[in-house]
Amino acid sequence: MSSNREVVNLVEMGSQLPFDWGEGRIEVRLMDDRPNTPGRSPFDAQIEASLRWRF
């Protein structure tokens, strides 16, 4: 929730890769603004990676 009127554009992409022993996953998020930042537009990028093993 922002106390100022702002437009935040968000793009999220992800992929899962199966392996014989489990799977890998990666996600990328890009935002061109953040809440409560009037007068400026800080760019933000986040990367998330995970591995799941099965037995």
Coordinates of N, CA and C in Angstrom, one line a residue:
M1 N 0.8 -1.2 0.0 CA 0.0 0.0 0.0 C 0.9 1.2 0.0
S2 N 0.6 2.2 -0.9 CA 1.4 3.4 -1.0 C 0.5 4.6 -0.5
S3 N 1.1 5.5 0.1 CA 0.4 6.7 0.6 C 0.3 7.8 -0.6
N4 N 1.0 7.5 -1.7 CA 1.0 8.4 -2.8 C 0.5 7.6 -4.0
R5 N -0.2 8.4 -5.0 CA -0.6 7.7 -6.2 C 0.6 7.4 -7.1
E6 N 0.8 6.2 -7.3 CA 2.0 5.7 -8.2 C 1.6 4.6 -9.0
V7 N 2.2 4.4 -10.2 CA 2.0 3.3 -11.0 C 3.3 2.4 -11.0
V8 N 3.2 1.2 -10.6 CA 4.4 0.3 -10.5 C 4.2 -0.8 -11.5
N9 N 5.0 -0.9 -12.5 CA 5.0 -1.9 -13.5 C 5.9 -3.1 -13.0
L10 N 5.4 -4.3 -13.1 CA 6.1 -5.5 -12.6 C 6.0 -6.5 -13.7
V11 N 7.2 -7.1 -14.0 CA 7.3 -8.2 -14.9 C 8.0 -9.4 -14.2
E12 N 7.4 -10.6 -14.3 CA 7.9 -11.8 -13.6 C 8.0 -12.9 -14.6
M13 N 9.2 -13.6 -14.6 CA 9.4 -14.7 -15.5 C 10.0 -15.8 -14.6
G14 N 9.6 -17.1 -15.0 CA 10.2 -18.2 -14.3 C 10.3 -19.4 -15.2
S15 N 11.1 -20.4 -14.7 CA 11.3 -21.6 -15.5 C 11.6 -22.7 -14.5
Q16 N 11.2 -23.9 -14.8 CA 11.5 -25.1 -14.0 C 12.2 -26.1 -15.0
L17 N 13.3 -26.7 -14.4 CA 14.0 -27.7 -15.2 C 14.0 -29.0 -14.5
P18 N 13.4 -30.1 -15.1 CA 13.4 -31.4 -14.4 C 14.7 -32.1 -14.6
F19 N 15.2 -32.8 -13.6 CA 16.4 -33.7 -13.6 C 15.9 -35.1 -13.2
D20 N 16.8 -36.0 -13.3 CA 16.5 -37.4 -12.9 C 16.3 -37.4 -11.3
W21 N 17.0 -36.6 -10.6 CA 17.0 -36.6 -9.1 C 16.1 -35.5 -8.5
G22 N 15.5 -34.7 -9.3 CA 14.6 -33.6 -8.8 C 14.3 -32.6 -9.8
E23 N 14.3 -31.3 -9.4 CA 14.1 -30.2 -10.3 C 14.7 -28.9 -9.8
G24 N 15.1 -28.1 -10.8 CA 15.6 -26.8 -10.5 C 14.6 -25.7 -10.9
R25 N 14.6 -24.6 -10.3 CA 13.6 -23.5 -10.6 C 14.3 -22.2 -10.4
I26 N 14.0 -21.3 -11.3 CA 14.6 -19.9 -11.3 C 13.4 -18.9 -11.6
E27 N 13.4 -17.8 -10.9 CA 12.4 -16.8 -11.2 C 13.1 -15.4 -11.2
V28 N 12.7 -14.5 -12.1 CA 13.3 -13.2 -12.2 C 12.1 -12.2 -12.1
R29 N 12.2 -11.1 -11.3 CA 11.2 -10.1 -11.2 C 11.9 -8.7 -11.4
L30 N 11.2 -7.9 -12.2 CA 11.7 -6.6 -12.5 C 10.6 -5.6 -12.2
M31 N 10.9 -4.5 -11.5 CA 9.9 -3.4 -11.2 C 10.6 -2.1 -11.6
D32 N 9.8 -1.2 -12.1 CA 10.3 0.1 -12.5 C 10.0 1.2 -11.5
D33 N 9.5 0.9 -10.4 CA 9.2 1.8 -9.3 C 8.9 1.0 -8.0
R34 N 8.9 1.7 -6.9 CA 8.6 1.1 -5.6 C 7.6 2.0 -4.9
P35 N 6.7 1.4 -4.0 CA 5.8 2.2 -3.3 C 6.4 3.3 -2.4
N36 N 5.7 4.4 -2.2 CA 6.2 5.5 -1.3 C 7.5 6.1 -1.7
T37 N 7.7 6.3 -3.0 CA 8.9 6.9 -3.6 C 8.4 8.1 -4.5
P38 N 7.8 9.1 -4.0 CA 7.3 10.2 -4.9 C 8.5 11.0 -5.5
G39 N 8.4 11.3 -6.7 CA 9.4 12.1 -7.4 C 10.6 11.4 -7.9
R40 N 10.7 10.1 -7.7 CA 11.8 9.3 -8.2 C 11.2 7.9 -8.5
S41 N 11.9 7.2 -9.4 CA 11.5 5.9 -9.8 C 12.7 4.9 -9.7
P42 N 12.9 4.4 -8.5 CA 14.0 3.4 -8.4 C 13.7 2.1 -9.1
F43 N 14.6 1.6 -9.9 CA 14.5 0.3 -10.5 C 14.9 -0.8 -9.5
D44 N 14.2 -1.9 -9.6 CA 14.4 -3.0 -8.7 C 14.4 -4.3 -9.4
A45 N 15.4 -5.2 -9.2 CA 15.4 -6.5 -9.8 C 15.7 -7.5 -8.7
Q46 N 15.0 -8.7 -8.8 CA 15.1 -9.8 -7.9 C 15.3 -11.1 -8.6
I47 N 16.1 -12.0 -8.1 CA 16.3 -13.3 -8.7 C 16.1 -14.3 -7.5
E48 N 15.4 -15.4 -7.8 CA 15.1 -16.4 -6.9 C 15.4 -17.8 -7.6
A49 N 16.2 -18.6 -6.9 CA 16.6 -19.9 -7.4 C 16.4 -20.9 -6.3
S50 N 15.9 -22.2 -6.8 CA 15.7 -23.2 -5.8 C 16.0 -24.6 -6.4
L51 N 16.3 -25.5 -5.6 CA 16.5 -26.9 -6.0 C 15.7 -27.8 -5.1
R52 N 15.0 -28.8 -5.7 CA 14.2 -29.8 -5.0 C 14.8 -31.1 -5.3
W53 N 15.2 -31.9 -4.3 CA 15.7 -33.2 -4.5 C 14.7 -34.3 -4.1
R54 N 14.6 -35.3 -4.9 CA 13.7 -36.4 -4.6 C 14.5 -37.7 -4.3
F55 N 14.0 -38.6 -3.5 CA 14.7 -39.8 -3.3 C 13.7 -41.0 -3.2

